[in-house]
Short mmCIF file of C-alpha atoms and ligand atoms in Angstrom, two decimals:
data_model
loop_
_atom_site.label_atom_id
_atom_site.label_comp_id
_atom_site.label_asym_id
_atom_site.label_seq_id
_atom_site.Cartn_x
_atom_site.Cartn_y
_atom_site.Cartn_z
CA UNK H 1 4.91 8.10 30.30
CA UNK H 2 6.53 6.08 27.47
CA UNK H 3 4.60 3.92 25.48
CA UNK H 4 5.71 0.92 23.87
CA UNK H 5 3.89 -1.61 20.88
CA UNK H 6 4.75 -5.23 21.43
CA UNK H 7 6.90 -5.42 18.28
CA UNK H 8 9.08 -3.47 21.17
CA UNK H 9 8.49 0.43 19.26
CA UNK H 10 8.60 3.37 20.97
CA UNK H 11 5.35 5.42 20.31
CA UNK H 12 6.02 8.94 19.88
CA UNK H 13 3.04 11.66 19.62
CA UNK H 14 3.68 14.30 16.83
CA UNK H 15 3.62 17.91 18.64
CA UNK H 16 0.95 20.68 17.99
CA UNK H 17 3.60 22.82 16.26
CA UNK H 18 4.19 20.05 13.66
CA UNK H 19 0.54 18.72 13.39
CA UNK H 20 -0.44 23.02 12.36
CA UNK H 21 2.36 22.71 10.20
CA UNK H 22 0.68 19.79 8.26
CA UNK H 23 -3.07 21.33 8.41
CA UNK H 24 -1.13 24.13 6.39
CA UNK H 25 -1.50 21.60 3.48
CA UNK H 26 -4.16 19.22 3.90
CA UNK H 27 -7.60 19.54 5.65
CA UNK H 28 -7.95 15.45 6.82
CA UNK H 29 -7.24 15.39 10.05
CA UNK H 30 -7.26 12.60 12.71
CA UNK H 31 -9.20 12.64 15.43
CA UNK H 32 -6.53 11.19 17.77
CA UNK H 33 -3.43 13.16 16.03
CA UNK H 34 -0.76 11.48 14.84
CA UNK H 35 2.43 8.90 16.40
CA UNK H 36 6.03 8.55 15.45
CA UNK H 37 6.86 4.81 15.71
CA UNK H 38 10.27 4.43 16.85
CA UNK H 39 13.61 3.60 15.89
CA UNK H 40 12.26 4.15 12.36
CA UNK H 41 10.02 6.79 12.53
CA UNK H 42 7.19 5.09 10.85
CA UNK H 43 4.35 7.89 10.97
CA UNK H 44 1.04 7.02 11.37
CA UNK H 45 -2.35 8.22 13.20
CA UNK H 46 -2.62 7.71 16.60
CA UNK H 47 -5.29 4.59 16.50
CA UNK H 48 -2.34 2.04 14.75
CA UNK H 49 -0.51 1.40 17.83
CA UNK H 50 -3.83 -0.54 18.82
CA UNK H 51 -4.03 -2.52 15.87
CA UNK H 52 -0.47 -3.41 15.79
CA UNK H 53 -1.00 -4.17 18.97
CA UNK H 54 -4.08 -6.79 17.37
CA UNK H 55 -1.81 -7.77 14.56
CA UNK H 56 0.62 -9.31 16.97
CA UNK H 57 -1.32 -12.12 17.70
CA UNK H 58 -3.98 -12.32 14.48
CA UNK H 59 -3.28 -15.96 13.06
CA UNK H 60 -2.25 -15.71 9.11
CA UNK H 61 -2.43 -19.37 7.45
CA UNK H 62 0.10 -20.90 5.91
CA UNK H 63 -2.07 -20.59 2.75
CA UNK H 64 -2.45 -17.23 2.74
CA UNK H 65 -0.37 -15.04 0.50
CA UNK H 66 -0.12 -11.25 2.11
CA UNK H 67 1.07 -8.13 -0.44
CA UNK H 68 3.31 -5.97 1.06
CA UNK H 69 4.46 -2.66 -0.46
CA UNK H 70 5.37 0.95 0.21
CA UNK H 71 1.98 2.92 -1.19
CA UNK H 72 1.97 3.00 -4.76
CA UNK H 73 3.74 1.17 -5.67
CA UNK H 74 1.76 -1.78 -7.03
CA UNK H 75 -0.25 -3.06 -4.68
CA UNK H 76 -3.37 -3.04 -6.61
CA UNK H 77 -1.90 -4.38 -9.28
CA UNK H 78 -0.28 -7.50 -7.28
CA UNK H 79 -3.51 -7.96 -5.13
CA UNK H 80 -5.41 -8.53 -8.46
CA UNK H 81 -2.89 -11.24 -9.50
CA UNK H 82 -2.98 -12.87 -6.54
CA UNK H 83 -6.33 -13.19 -6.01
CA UNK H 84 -7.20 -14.13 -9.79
CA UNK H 85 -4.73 -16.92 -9.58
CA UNK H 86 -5.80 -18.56 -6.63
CA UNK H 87 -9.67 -17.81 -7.06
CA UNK H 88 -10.23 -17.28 -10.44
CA UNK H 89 -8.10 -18.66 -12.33
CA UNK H 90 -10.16 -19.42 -15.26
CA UNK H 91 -12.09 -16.13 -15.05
CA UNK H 92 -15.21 -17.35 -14.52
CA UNK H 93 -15.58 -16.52 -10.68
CA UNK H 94 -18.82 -14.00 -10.00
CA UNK H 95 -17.37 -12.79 -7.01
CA UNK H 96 -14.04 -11.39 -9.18
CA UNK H 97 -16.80 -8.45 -9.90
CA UNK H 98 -16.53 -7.29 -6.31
CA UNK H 99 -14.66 -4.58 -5.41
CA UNK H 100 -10.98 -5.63 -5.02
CA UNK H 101 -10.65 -4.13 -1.36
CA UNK H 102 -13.63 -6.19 -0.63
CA UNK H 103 -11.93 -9.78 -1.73
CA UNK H 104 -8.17 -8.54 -0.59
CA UNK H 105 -8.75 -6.41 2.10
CA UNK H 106 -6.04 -4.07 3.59
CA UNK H 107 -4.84 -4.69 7.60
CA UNK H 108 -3.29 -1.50 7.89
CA UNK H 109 -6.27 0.80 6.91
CA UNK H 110 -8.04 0.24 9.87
CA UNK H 111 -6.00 3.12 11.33
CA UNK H 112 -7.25 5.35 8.70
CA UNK H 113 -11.06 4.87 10.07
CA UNK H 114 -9.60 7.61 12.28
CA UNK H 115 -10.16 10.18 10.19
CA UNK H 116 -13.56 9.81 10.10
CA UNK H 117 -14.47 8.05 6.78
CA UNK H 118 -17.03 6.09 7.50
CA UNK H 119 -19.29 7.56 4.80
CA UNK H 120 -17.00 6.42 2.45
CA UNK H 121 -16.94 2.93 4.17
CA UNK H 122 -20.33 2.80 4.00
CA UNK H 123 -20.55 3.80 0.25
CA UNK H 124 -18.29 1.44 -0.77
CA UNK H 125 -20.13 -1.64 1.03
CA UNK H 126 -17.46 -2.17 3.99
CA UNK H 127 -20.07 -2.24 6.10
CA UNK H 128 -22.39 -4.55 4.52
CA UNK H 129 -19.16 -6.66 4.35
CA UNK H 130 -18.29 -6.09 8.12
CA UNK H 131 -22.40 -7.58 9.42
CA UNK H 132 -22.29 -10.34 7.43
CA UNK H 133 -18.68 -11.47 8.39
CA UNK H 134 -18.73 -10.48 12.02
CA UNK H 135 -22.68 -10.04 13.34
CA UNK H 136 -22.59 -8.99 16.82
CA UNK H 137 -18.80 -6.92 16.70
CA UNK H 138 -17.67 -3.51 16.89
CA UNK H 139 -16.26 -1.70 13.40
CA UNK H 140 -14.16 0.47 15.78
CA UNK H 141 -12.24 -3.05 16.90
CA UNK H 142 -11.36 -3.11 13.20
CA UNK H 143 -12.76 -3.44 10.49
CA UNK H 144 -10.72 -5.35 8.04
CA UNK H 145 -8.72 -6.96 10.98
CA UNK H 146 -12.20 -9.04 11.77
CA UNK H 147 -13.56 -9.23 8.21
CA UNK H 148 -10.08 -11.44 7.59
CA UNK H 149 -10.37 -13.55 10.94
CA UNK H 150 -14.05 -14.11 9.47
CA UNK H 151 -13.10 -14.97 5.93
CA UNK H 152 -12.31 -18.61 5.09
CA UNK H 153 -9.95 -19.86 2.86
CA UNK H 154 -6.77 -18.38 1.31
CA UNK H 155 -6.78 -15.22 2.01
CA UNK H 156 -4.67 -12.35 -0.54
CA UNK H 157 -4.07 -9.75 2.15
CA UNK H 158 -2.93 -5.99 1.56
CA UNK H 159 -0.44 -4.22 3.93
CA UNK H 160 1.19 -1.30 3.81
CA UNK H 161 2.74 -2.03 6.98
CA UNK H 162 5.99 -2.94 7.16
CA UNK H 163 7.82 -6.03 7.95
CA UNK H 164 9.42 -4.40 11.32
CA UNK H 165 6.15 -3.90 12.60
CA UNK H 166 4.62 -7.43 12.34
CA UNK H 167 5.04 -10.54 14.28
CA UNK H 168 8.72 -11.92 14.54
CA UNK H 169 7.50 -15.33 13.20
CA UNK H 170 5.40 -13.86 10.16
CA UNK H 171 7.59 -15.97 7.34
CA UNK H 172 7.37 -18.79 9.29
CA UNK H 173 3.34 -18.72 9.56
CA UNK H 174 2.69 -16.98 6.29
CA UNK H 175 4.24 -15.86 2.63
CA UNK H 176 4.61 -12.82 1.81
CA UNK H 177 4.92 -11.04 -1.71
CA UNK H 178 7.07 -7.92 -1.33
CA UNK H 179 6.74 -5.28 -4.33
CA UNK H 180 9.42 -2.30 -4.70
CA UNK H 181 9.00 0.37 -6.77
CA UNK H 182 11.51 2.93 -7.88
CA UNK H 183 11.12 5.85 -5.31
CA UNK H 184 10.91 9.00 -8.04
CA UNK H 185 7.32 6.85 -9.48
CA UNK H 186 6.47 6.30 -6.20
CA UNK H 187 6.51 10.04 -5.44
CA UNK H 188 5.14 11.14 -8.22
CA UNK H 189 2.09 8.63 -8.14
CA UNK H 190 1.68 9.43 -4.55
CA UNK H 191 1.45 12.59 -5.04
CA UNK H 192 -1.20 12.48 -7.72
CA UNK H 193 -3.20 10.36 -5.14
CA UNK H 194 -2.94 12.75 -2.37
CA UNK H 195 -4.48 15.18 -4.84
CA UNK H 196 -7.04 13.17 -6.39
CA UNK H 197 -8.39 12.15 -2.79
CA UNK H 198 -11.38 14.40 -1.67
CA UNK H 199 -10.63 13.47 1.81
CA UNK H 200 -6.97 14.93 2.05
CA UNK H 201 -7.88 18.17 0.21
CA UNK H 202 -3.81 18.83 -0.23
CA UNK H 203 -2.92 21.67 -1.56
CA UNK H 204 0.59 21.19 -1.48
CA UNK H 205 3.06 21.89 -4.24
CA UNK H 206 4.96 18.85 -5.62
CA UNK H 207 7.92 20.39 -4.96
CA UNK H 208 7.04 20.54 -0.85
CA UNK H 209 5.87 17.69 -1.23
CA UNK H 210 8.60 15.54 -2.43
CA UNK H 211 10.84 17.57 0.08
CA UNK H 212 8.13 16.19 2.94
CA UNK H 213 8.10 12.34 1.12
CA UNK H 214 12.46 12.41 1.30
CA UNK H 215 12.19 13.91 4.78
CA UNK H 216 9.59 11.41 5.65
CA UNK H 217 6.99 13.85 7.49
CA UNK H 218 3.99 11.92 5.35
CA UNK H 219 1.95 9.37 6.52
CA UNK H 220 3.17 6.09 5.83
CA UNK H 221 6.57 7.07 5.75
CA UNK H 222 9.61 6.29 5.79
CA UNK H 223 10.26 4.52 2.33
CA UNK H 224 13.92 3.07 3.04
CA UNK H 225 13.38 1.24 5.97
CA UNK H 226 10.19 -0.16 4.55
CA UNK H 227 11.92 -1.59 1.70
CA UNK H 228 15.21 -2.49 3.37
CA UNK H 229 13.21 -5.16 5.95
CA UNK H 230 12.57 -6.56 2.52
CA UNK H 231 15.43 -6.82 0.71
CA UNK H 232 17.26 -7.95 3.67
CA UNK H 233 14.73 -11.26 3.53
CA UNK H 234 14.52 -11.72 -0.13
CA UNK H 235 16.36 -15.02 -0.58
CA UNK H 236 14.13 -16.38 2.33
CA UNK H 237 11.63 -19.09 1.03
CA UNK H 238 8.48 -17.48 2.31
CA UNK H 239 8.99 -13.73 0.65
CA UNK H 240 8.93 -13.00 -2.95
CA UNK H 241 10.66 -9.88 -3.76
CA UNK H 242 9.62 -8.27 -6.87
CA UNK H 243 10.40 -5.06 -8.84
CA UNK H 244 7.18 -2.89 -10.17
CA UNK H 245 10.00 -2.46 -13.11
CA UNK H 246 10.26 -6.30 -13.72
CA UNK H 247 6.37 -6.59 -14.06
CA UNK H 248 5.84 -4.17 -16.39
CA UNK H 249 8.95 -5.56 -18.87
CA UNK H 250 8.33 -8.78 -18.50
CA UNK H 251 5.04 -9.60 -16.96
CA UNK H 252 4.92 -13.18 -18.11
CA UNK H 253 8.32 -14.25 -16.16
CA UNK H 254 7.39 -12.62 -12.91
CA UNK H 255 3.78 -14.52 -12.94
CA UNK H 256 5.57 -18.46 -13.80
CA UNK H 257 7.52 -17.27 -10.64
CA UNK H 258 4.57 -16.37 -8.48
CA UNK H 259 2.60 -19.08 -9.79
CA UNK H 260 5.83 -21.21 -8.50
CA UNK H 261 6.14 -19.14 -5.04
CA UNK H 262 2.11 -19.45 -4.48
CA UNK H 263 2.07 -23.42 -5.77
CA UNK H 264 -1.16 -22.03 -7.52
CA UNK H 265 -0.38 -24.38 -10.21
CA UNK H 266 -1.72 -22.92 -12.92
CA UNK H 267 -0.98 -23.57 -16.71
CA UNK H 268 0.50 -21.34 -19.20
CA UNK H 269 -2.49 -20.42 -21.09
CA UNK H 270 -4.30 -20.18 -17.22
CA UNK H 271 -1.22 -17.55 -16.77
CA UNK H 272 -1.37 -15.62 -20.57
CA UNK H 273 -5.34 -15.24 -19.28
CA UNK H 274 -4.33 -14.05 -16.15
CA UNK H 275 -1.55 -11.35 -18.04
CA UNK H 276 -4.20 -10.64 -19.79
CA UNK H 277 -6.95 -9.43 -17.29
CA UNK H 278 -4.96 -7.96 -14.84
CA UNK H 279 -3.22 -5.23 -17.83
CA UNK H 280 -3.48 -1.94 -16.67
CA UNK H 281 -5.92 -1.22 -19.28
CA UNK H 282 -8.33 -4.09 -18.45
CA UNK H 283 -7.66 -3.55 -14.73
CA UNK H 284 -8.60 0.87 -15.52
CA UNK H 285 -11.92 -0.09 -17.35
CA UNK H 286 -12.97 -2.54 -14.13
CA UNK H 287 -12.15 -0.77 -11.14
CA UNK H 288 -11.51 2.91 -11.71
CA UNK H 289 -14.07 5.02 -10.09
CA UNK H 290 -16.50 7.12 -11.77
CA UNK H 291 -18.26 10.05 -9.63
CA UNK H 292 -17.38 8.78 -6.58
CA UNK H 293 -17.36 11.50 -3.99
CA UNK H 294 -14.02 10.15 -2.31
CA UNK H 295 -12.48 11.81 -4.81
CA UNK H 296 -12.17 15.36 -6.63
CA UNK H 297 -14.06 14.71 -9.66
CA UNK H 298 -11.98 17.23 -12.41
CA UNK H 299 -8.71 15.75 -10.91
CA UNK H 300 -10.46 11.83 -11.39
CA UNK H 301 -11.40 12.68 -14.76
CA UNK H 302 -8.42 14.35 -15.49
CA UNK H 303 -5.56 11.54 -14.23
CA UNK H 304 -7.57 8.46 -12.53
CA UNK H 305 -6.87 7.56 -9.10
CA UNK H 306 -5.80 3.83 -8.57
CA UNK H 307 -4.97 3.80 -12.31
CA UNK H 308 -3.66 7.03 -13.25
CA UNK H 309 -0.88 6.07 -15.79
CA UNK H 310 0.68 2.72 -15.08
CA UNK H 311 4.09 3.66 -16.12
CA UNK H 312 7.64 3.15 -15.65
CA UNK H 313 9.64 6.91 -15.81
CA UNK H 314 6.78 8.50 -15.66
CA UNK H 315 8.66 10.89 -13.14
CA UNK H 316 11.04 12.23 -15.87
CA UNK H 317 8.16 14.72 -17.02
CA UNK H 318 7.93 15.67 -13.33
CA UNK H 319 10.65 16.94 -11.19
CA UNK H 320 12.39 20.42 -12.48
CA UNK H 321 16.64 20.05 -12.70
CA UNK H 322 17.46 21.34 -9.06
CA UNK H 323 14.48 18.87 -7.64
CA UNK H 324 15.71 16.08 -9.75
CA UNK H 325 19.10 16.77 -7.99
CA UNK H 326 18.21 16.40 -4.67
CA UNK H 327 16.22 13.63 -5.07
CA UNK H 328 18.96 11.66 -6.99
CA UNK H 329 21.06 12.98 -4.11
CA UNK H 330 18.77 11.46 -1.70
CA UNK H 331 18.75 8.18 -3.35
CA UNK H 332 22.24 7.34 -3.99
CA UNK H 333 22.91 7.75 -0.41
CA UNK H 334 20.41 5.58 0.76
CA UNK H 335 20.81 3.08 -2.15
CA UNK H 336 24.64 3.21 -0.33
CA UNK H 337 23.41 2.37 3.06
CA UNK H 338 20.56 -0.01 1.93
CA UNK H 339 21.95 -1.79 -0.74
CA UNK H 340 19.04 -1.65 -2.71
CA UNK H 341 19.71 -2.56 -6.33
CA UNK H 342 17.08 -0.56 -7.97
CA UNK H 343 16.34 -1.49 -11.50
P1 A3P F 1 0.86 5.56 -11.39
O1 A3P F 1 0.26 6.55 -10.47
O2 A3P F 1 2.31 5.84 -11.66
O3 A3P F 1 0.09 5.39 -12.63
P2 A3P F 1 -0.81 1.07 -5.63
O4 A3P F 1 -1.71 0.03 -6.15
O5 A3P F 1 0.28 0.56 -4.75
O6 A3P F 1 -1.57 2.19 -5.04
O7 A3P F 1 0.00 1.64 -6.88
C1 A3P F 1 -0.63 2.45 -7.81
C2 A3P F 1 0.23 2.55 -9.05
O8 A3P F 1 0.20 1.30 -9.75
C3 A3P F 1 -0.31 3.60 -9.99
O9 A3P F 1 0.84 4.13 -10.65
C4 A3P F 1 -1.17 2.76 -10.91
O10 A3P F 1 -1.47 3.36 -12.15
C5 A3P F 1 -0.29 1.54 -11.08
N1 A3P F 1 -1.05 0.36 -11.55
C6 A3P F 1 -2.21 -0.12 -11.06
N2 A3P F 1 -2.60 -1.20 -11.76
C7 A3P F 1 -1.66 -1.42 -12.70
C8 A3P F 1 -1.51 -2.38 -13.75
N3 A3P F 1 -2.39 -3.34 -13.96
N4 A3P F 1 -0.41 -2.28 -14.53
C9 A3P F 1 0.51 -1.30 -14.33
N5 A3P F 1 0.42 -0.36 -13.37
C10 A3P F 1 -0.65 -0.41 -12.56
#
């Protein structure tokens, strides 16, 4: 029988041949397998349709800002500006020493929980988070989905959902702060993460795996779509669109015009403080983890995980000629159908 989200997707399960064909690579697997969301094809494990489902009728304020982004391509980065400028803008806030992902937390990770990571929930104080926000409910009814309906205030919240799949009135409740990130960093810094994570255990080459992030068989894909529903809505009032690019040449500019989009109100030497803590450098030495058993500990050492380089081109020392060919082959067509102009 067919089975449908409210957003009016089609929810497709992933076949056994196709779910051994990813176990080839990595050992995480989800407990409930994995779903094709369609027309797009948005691939996710199976528990999301359920909190889609939740998401359809969770109340953003108008207050809130929400950071929406393909993964890696600067969420991190824009959920630490956020929240600095509308709860610590001076820098003198104790609770900027949390954990980011416990003062911005994510609404599409909840799916993830599948997988069976609560140990690293637990290690990284979710938990403690989740009984004193919500005493008396369920972690498997979502964690970060009833930490947010718990937390008061303006909230900075992470997805890595895409616009399609939200409510139909999200702009009109809530803004939004879209970042884009050229696709060849994006692969190349997802890739790195894949690796890094102890969880995953992928063993795939880059080379298979770029072919798997282009053909959209990872999940969180596809990229295009995700950053179309964007860039369709980026002269709308309530959605700032913003390059990963643009930040890094000019970080100054883009945070006078998020300080304008947020009505944050901050001064200029409140901003220059802000540009200031939230370099990638600054960011590294806060919130990189050391010895944490999420992750592979040579690979950690070796190239970070949240903050592994913090680059623009990076990709150039990555991708052999013939790669680099059908990836730029794979980008001008979509960059043809989307009309994406890509800095
Ligand atoms: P690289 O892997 O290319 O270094 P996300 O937060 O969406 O997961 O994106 C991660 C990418 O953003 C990583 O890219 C990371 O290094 C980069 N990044 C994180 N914080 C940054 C900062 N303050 N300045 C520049 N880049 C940053």
């Amino acid at each position: 029988m067919k089975q449908w989200l409210i957003s009016g997707h089609e929810v497709v399960a992933m076949d056994d041949e196709w779910l051994e064909r990813i176990k080839k690579h990595q050992s995480m697997q989800y407990k409930h397998g994995v779903v094709r969301l369609m027309p797009e094809g948005w691939l996710y494990p199976a528990a999301a349709p359920v909190f889609l489902d939740k998401l359809q009728t969770f109340e953003f304020r108008s207050e809130d800002v929400m950071v929406v982004t393909f993964p890696k391509c600067g969420t991190t980065w824009m959920q630490e500006i956020l929240w600095t400028m509308l709860h610590n803008p001076n820098l003198d806030n104790p609770e900027a020493s949390k954990e980011l992902l416990l003062r911005s937390l994510d609404i599409s990770c909840d799916m993830m929980l599948d997988a069976d990571l609560w140990d690293v929930v637990k290690l990284h104080s979710f938990e403690d988070l989740f009984n004193t926000l919500c005493p008396g409910k369920s972690l498997e009814d979502g964690l970060n989905i009833q930490c947010l309906e718990a937390t008061p205030g303006r909230r900075v919240i992470k997805s890595h959902f895409p616009l399609q799949l939200m409510r139909k009135d999200l702009l009109e409740k809530t803004k939004v702060v879209y970042v884009a990130r050229n696709p060849k960093d994006a692969i190349v810094s997802l890739y790195h993460f894949m690796r890094v994570l102890q969880v995953f255990n992928y063993t795939a080459s880059f080379e298979d795996f770029t072919r798997d992030f282009m053909n959209s068989e990872l999940v969180y894909m596809p990229y295009w779509p995700h950053v179309k529903a964007a860039w369709d809505l980026r002269h709308h009032p309530n959605l700032h669109f913003v390059f990963f690019e643009d930040m890094k040449s000019d970080i100054m500019t883009e945070l006078k015009k998020l300080n304008e989009f947020t009505q944050a109100n901050l001064s200029l030497k409140q901003l220059e403080n802000i540009a200031d803590y939230t370099t990638f450098s600054k960011m590294k030495s806060r919130g990189e983890p050391i010895q944490d058993p999420m992750y592979h500990k040579d690979l950690l050492e070796k190239h970070g995980a949240y903050f592994r380089k913090g680059l623009t081109g990076d990709w150039k020392k990555h991708f052999t000629p013939e790669l680099l060919e059908e990836v730029d082959r794979w980008i001008e067509k979509n960059v043809e159908v989307t009309g994406i102009c890509f800095k």
